[in-house]
Amino acid sequence: MTIYNKAAMTLAALVLTASSLSALPAQAANDTSAKAVQQNKGQEKKEVSLRILGTSDLHTNFVNYDYYQDKVSNSLGLAKTGVLIEQARKENQNTLLFDNGDLIQGTPLGSYSANVDPLEDGEKHPAYAALEALNFDGTTLGNHEFNYGLDYLDEVMDDAEFPVLNANVYDAKTKQNRFTPYEIIDKEVVDGRGKKVTVQVGVIGVVAPHIMKWDRANLEGKVYAEDAVQTVEKFLPKMEKDGADIVVVLSHSGMGDAVHEVGEEDITYQLTKLKGVDAIITGHNHQTFPGKYKDLPNVNTEQGTINGTPVVMPGKFGSHLGVIDLQLAPHGQDWNVIKEKAALREINKTTNEVSEEVVEAVKEAHEATIEYVRQPVAETTAPINSYFSLVKDDPSVQIVNNAQTWYVKNKVAGTANADLPLLSAAAPFKAGTRDDSSYYTNIAKGTIAIKNVADLYVFDNTVFALKMKGADVKEWLEMSAGQFLQVDPSATGEQPLIDTEYRTYNFDVIDGVEYEIDVTQPAKYDNDGKVVNASASRIKNLTFNGAPIDLNQEFLVATNNYRASGSFPGVVNATEKLDFAYENRQAIIDYMVEEKTINPTADGNWDFAPVTADLNVTFESSPDAQNLIPADSGITYIGASTGGFAKYGIDLK
């Protein structure tokens, strides 16, 4: 029940009580008042305190271990969250526990289970083994559940001992739900009298419809995704008819805003407006709520509510546990929510305390993954890090582009595309993404192991090549240049350079051409690829082989399935898409094995267009980067910033 209905019911009850008492003599009124107090106390004893716990975006971080650094890390892992879960259950025995998706992909453990030692029929995926160790009551599908294709997902799901839900993905042929849309859980609880009663909890899951773009190669022609808000709204009456006393939405979608566009990615805010939604566990953005999103309308961070609905967004990798407390009062055969509160609890990063049940559940897969990622593949003659990958051509991106170029060149040899000029596009994946000051690649000089390659390329993408014209290459770069805020050359105050709302994995550097980015110009496209300044042009001096690029010349551009299947400007004009069905990460490993010794030095094929004025332009990176500033880079360390970051300056002259 929404807060508005609850308020209306309370007001009506007060009016009836007041009118009844006013019609009685004084003594009778006092007697009636005393009886009302007694009845109210009796009613309170019948109330139920129901606690709903939630995790989200675990991304195969089950043990407190960083596979990229190959060491224990107490800042992540479901085994750490499990300690909080146990404590929360001790505080309230009437507890349900749900996960919000993005479970099976994200670390080398996920890749190992999908590609190196694939699941056999009847074998339980480590993700589900971990959840079962903590007695989760259900989960939903995140967008990354679709990364390995539907067949693999089916194999993962068929051994789950709890509901795996999704309501807005449909079978393309039958037009029916591809997965179980919702579940009604008959939850036995104990009320204030100590009496056991049953509350029927309806749970429904939705995912961002953009999976049809992000994993088009895996999904197109097989399934389709409907708008998540409209889907929940459609199922609410069905859930009520099936007996749901309260409804919990598992929303693998970001928070969004106050305006709803059908089919958009982030819609949790819109769900809080739906009558009949009592609690929401959300994620996808890897942010925290309560905490973030204070500027949205009707947000109460103290109560953890949005439009009166309790919401938790518990960070990423097991960093937080979401706790929603609902006070339920009996209403005939049903239950009404009369009080709600949502909060987050952060894991203790200072101790080694973990849930041993989780550690034991994934022990075999965990140890096999460590053994796998320690395998050496090559030597590097210099360190590789991504600390300055958003402001300078960077070794961590250069290596990926070199490997993709090598791989595609070998694959198209002897084909009709062999004589086309070959370019390569890659982005910095770990560049302080989503407010994480530790989320950078940092590989020491010397031996490179598989764990380092996984650190360079964290996604389980596959290699694609796109045939397009020079004009399309330019539009692609114009979209990438949206990474930067516009700089005013006449301003004297501090000007931040990086648009933190722009995802760093969309900042593609295209190797094989040379160009400058003029940040004094407005961006042509917004973060979604929509034209916002049609006449704007940030990409300057775009050349190929030392001459201005021929906008009609055909090129072949190496990239990945995510970009090839998306709606990036320029990319959508590709006249041919070559799907090599081979992991980008494995292509990098093959390249390194072939080369044996690699030089990760960036070739400097892009830079900022010079600005003659003396400007105070700043950006943030890790504090660890202050001693690794490249010579003659124009970068200076300024000092500590917020959220664990450090502030740097950059000279654009």
mmCIF file of C-alpha atoms in Angstrom, residues 97-237:
data_model
loop_
_atom_site.group_PDB
_atom_site.id
_atom_site.type_symbol
_atom_site.label_atom_id
_atom_site.label_comp_id
_atom_site.label_asym_id
_atom_site.label_seq_id
_atom_site.Cartn_x
_atom_site.Cartn_y
_atom_site.Cartn_z
ATOM 1 C CA LEU A 97 16.556 -11.879 1.492
ATOM 2 C CA PHE A 98 16.727 -11.035 -2.229
ATOM 3 C CA ASP A 99 19.421 -10.337 -4.799
ATOM 4 C CA ASN A 100 18.934 -7.819 -7.583
ATOM 5 C CA GLY A 101 20.980 -9.388 -10.375
ATOM 6 C CA ASP A 102 24.293 -9.068 -12.232
ATOM 7 C CA LEU A 103 25.471 -12.194 -10.504
ATOM 8 C CA ILE A 104 27.253 -14.406 -13.024
ATOM 9 C CA GLN A 105 29.642 -11.991 -14.761
ATOM 10 C CA GLY A 106 32.233 -9.482 -13.660
ATOM 11 C CA THR A 107 35.423 -11.142 -12.430
ATOM 12 C CA PRO A 108 37.671 -13.902 -13.772
ATOM 13 C CA LEU A 109 35.580 -16.336 -11.699
ATOM 14 C CA GLY A 110 32.593 -15.624 -13.922
ATOM 15 C CA SER A 111 34.663 -15.951 -17.081
ATOM 16 C CA TYR A 112 36.254 -19.163 -15.817
ATOM 17 C CA SER A 113 32.858 -20.726 -15.118
ATOM 18 C CA ALA A 114 31.545 -19.744 -18.542
ATOM 19 C CA ASN A 115 34.508 -20.267 -20.830
ATOM 20 C CA VAL A 116 37.435 -22.125 -19.261
ATOM 21 C CA ASP A 117 35.575 -24.799 -17.294
ATOM 22 C CA PRO A 118 31.972 -24.445 -18.526
ATOM 23 C CA LEU A 119 29.096 -25.711 -16.434
ATOM 24 C CA GLU A 120 27.976 -29.252 -17.106
ATOM 25 C CA ASP A 121 24.361 -30.343 -16.958
ATOM 26 C CA GLY A 122 23.336 -30.549 -13.322
ATOM 27 C CA GLU A 123 26.318 -28.573 -12.059
ATOM 28 C CA LYS A 124 25.449 -25.598 -9.876
ATOM 29 C CA HIS A 125 26.886 -22.226 -10.803
ATOM 30 C CA PRO A 126 29.079 -20.740 -8.029
ATOM 31 C CA ALA A 127 26.823 -17.671 -7.933
ATOM 32 C CA TYR A 128 23.779 -19.696 -7.024
ATOM 33 C CA ALA A 129 25.763 -21.886 -4.634
ATOM 34 C CA ALA A 130 26.852 -18.708 -2.826
ATOM 35 C CA LEU A 131 23.300 -17.377 -2.579
ATOM 36 C CA GLU A 132 21.947 -20.691 -1.382
ATOM 37 C CA ALA A 133 24.608 -20.788 1.336
ATOM 38 C CA LEU A 134 22.970 -17.675 2.789
ATOM 39 C CA ASN A 135 19.397 -18.899 2.166
ATOM 40 C CA PHE A 136 18.396 -16.213 -0.331
ATOM 41 C CA ASP A 137 14.680 -16.201 -1.090
ATOM 42 C CA GLY A 138 15.050 -15.149 -4.714
ATOM 43 C CA THR A 139 16.858 -13.099 -7.308
ATOM 44 C CA THR A 140 16.212 -11.351 -10.585
ATOM 45 C CA LEU A 141 18.136 -11.136 -13.842
ATOM 46 C CA GLY A 142 20.508 -8.229 -14.379
ATOM 47 C CA ASN A 143 21.686 -7.104 -17.787
ATOM 48 C CA HIS A 144 24.978 -8.969 -17.425
ATOM 49 C CA GLU A 145 23.153 -12.263 -16.960
ATOM 50 C CA PHE A 146 22.648 -12.150 -20.736
ATOM 51 C CA ASN A 147 26.330 -11.700 -21.636
ATOM 52 C CA TYR A 148 26.979 -15.369 -22.271
ATOM 53 C CA GLY A 149 23.803 -16.056 -24.243
ATOM 54 C CA LEU A 150 20.448 -17.624 -23.421
ATOM 55 C CA ASP A 151 21.597 -21.245 -23.574
ATOM 56 C CA TYR A 152 24.214 -20.648 -20.906
ATOM 57 C CA LEU A 153 21.756 -18.650 -18.816
ATOM 58 C CA ASP A 154 19.248 -21.486 -18.989
ATOM 59 C CA GLU A 155 21.947 -23.912 -17.840
ATOM 60 C CA VAL A 156 22.814 -21.625 -14.927
ATOM 61 C CA MET A 157 19.188 -21.185 -13.884
ATOM 62 C CA ASP A 158 17.977 -24.764 -14.104
ATOM 63 C CA ASP A 159 19.749 -25.755 -10.882
ATOM 64 C CA ALA A 160 18.599 -22.803 -8.799
ATOM 65 C CA GLU A 161 16.799 -23.693 -5.581
ATOM 66 C CA PHE A 162 15.107 -20.300 -5.327
ATOM 67 C CA PRO A 163 13.001 -18.221 -7.743
ATOM 68 C CA VAL A 164 14.895 -16.442 -10.533
ATOM 69 C CA LEU A 165 12.553 -13.746 -11.776
ATOM 70 C CA ASN A 166 12.085 -11.469 -14.744
ATOM 71 C CA ALA A 167 8.819 -9.991 -16.003
ATOM 72 C CA ASN A 168 9.762 -7.790 -18.962
ATOM 73 C CA VAL A 169 11.673 -10.148 -21.269
ATOM 74 C CA TYR A 170 9.468 -12.083 -23.688
ATOM 75 C CA ASP A 171 9.988 -14.965 -26.088
ATOM 76 C CA ALA A 172 10.083 -13.589 -29.629
ATOM 77 C CA LYS A 173 8.031 -16.471 -31.062
ATOM 78 C CA THR A 174 5.433 -17.205 -28.400
ATOM 79 C CA LYS A 175 5.144 -13.616 -27.088
ATOM 80 C CA GLN A 176 5.006 -15.140 -23.606
ATOM 81 C CA ASN A 177 7.262 -14.360 -20.657
ATOM 82 C CA ARG A 178 10.651 -15.987 -21.271
ATOM 83 C CA PHE A 179 11.192 -16.301 -17.509
ATOM 84 C CA THR A 180 9.057 -16.500 -14.371
ATOM 85 C CA PRO A 181 7.710 -12.948 -13.970
ATOM 86 C CA TYR A 182 6.846 -12.989 -10.265
ATOM 87 C CA GLU A 183 6.467 -15.207 -7.230
ATOM 88 C CA ILE A 184 4.086 -15.131 -4.267
ATOM 89 C CA ILE A 185 5.971 -16.221 -1.162
ATOM 90 C CA ASP A 186 3.926 -17.479 1.777
ATOM 91 C CA LYS A 187 6.086 -16.088 4.533
ATOM 92 C CA GLU A 188 5.444 -17.419 8.022
ATOM 93 C CA VAL A 189 6.139 -14.644 10.517
ATOM 94 C CA VAL A 190 5.684 -13.990 14.219
ATOM 95 C CA ASP A 191 3.512 -11.054 15.307
ATOM 96 C CA GLY A 192 3.694 -8.926 18.431
ATOM 97 C CA ARG A 193 1.847 -11.597 20.452
ATOM 98 C CA GLY A 194 4.373 -14.249 19.519
ATOM 99 C CA LYS A 195 1.791 -15.914 17.327
ATOM 100 C CA LYS A 196 2.728 -17.369 13.941
ATOM 101 C CA VAL A 197 0.848 -15.858 11.029
ATOM 102 C CA THR A 198 1.350 -15.820 7.265
ATOM 103 C CA VAL A 199 2.071 -12.825 5.044
ATOM 104 C CA GLN A 200 1.956 -13.315 1.294
ATOM 105 C CA VAL A 201 4.842 -11.401 -0.251
ATOM 106 C CA GLY A 202 4.740 -10.802 -3.985
ATOM 107 C CA VAL A 203 8.137 -10.387 -5.650
ATOM 108 C CA ILE A 204 8.610 -9.244 -9.251
ATOM 109 C CA GLY A 205 11.782 -8.571 -11.226
ATOM 110 C CA VAL A 206 12.579 -6.320 -14.201
ATOM 111 C CA VAL A 207 15.716 -5.457 -16.166
ATOM 112 C CA ALA A 208 16.740 -2.473 -18.257
ATOM 113 C CA PRO A 209 15.297 -3.006 -21.781
ATOM 114 C CA HIS A 210 18.629 -1.853 -23.198
ATOM 115 C CA ILE A 211 19.805 -5.475 -23.010
ATOM 116 C CA MET A 212 18.453 -5.674 -26.554
ATOM 117 C CA LYS A 213 21.174 -3.226 -27.602
ATOM 118 C CA TRP A 214 23.948 -4.327 -25.299
ATOM 119 C CA ASP A 215 23.605 -8.033 -26.086
ATOM 120 C CA ARG A 216 21.887 -7.855 -29.451
ATOM 121 C CA ALA A 217 24.109 -10.600 -30.856
ATOM 122 C CA ASN A 218 22.867 -12.987 -28.147
ATOM 123 C CA LEU A 219 19.234 -11.901 -28.011
ATOM 124 C CA GLU A 220 18.001 -10.544 -31.335
ATOM 125 C CA GLY A 221 15.278 -12.717 -32.849
ATOM 126 C CA LYS A 222 15.049 -14.798 -29.686
ATOM 127 C CA VAL A 223 13.572 -12.426 -27.109
ATOM 128 C CA TYR A 224 12.408 -8.842 -26.768
ATOM 129 C CA ALA A 225 12.175 -6.524 -23.768
ATOM 130 C CA GLU A 226 9.244 -4.337 -22.757
ATOM 131 C CA ASP A 227 9.281 -1.116 -20.753
ATOM 132 C CA ALA A 228 10.007 -1.968 -17.123
ATOM 133 C CA VAL A 229 7.545 0.483 -15.531
ATOM 134 C CA GLN A 230 4.643 -0.549 -17.734
ATOM 135 C CA THR A 231 5.482 -4.190 -17.063
ATOM 136 C CA VAL A 232 5.312 -3.842 -13.277
ATOM 137 C CA GLU A 233 2.110 -1.825 -13.595
ATOM 138 C CA LYS A 234 0.601 -4.583 -15.735
ATOM 139 C CA PHE A 235 1.446 -7.354 -13.280
ATOM 140 C CA LEU A 236 0.429 -5.608 -10.051
ATOM 141 C CA PRO A 237 -3.307 -6.481 -10.371
#
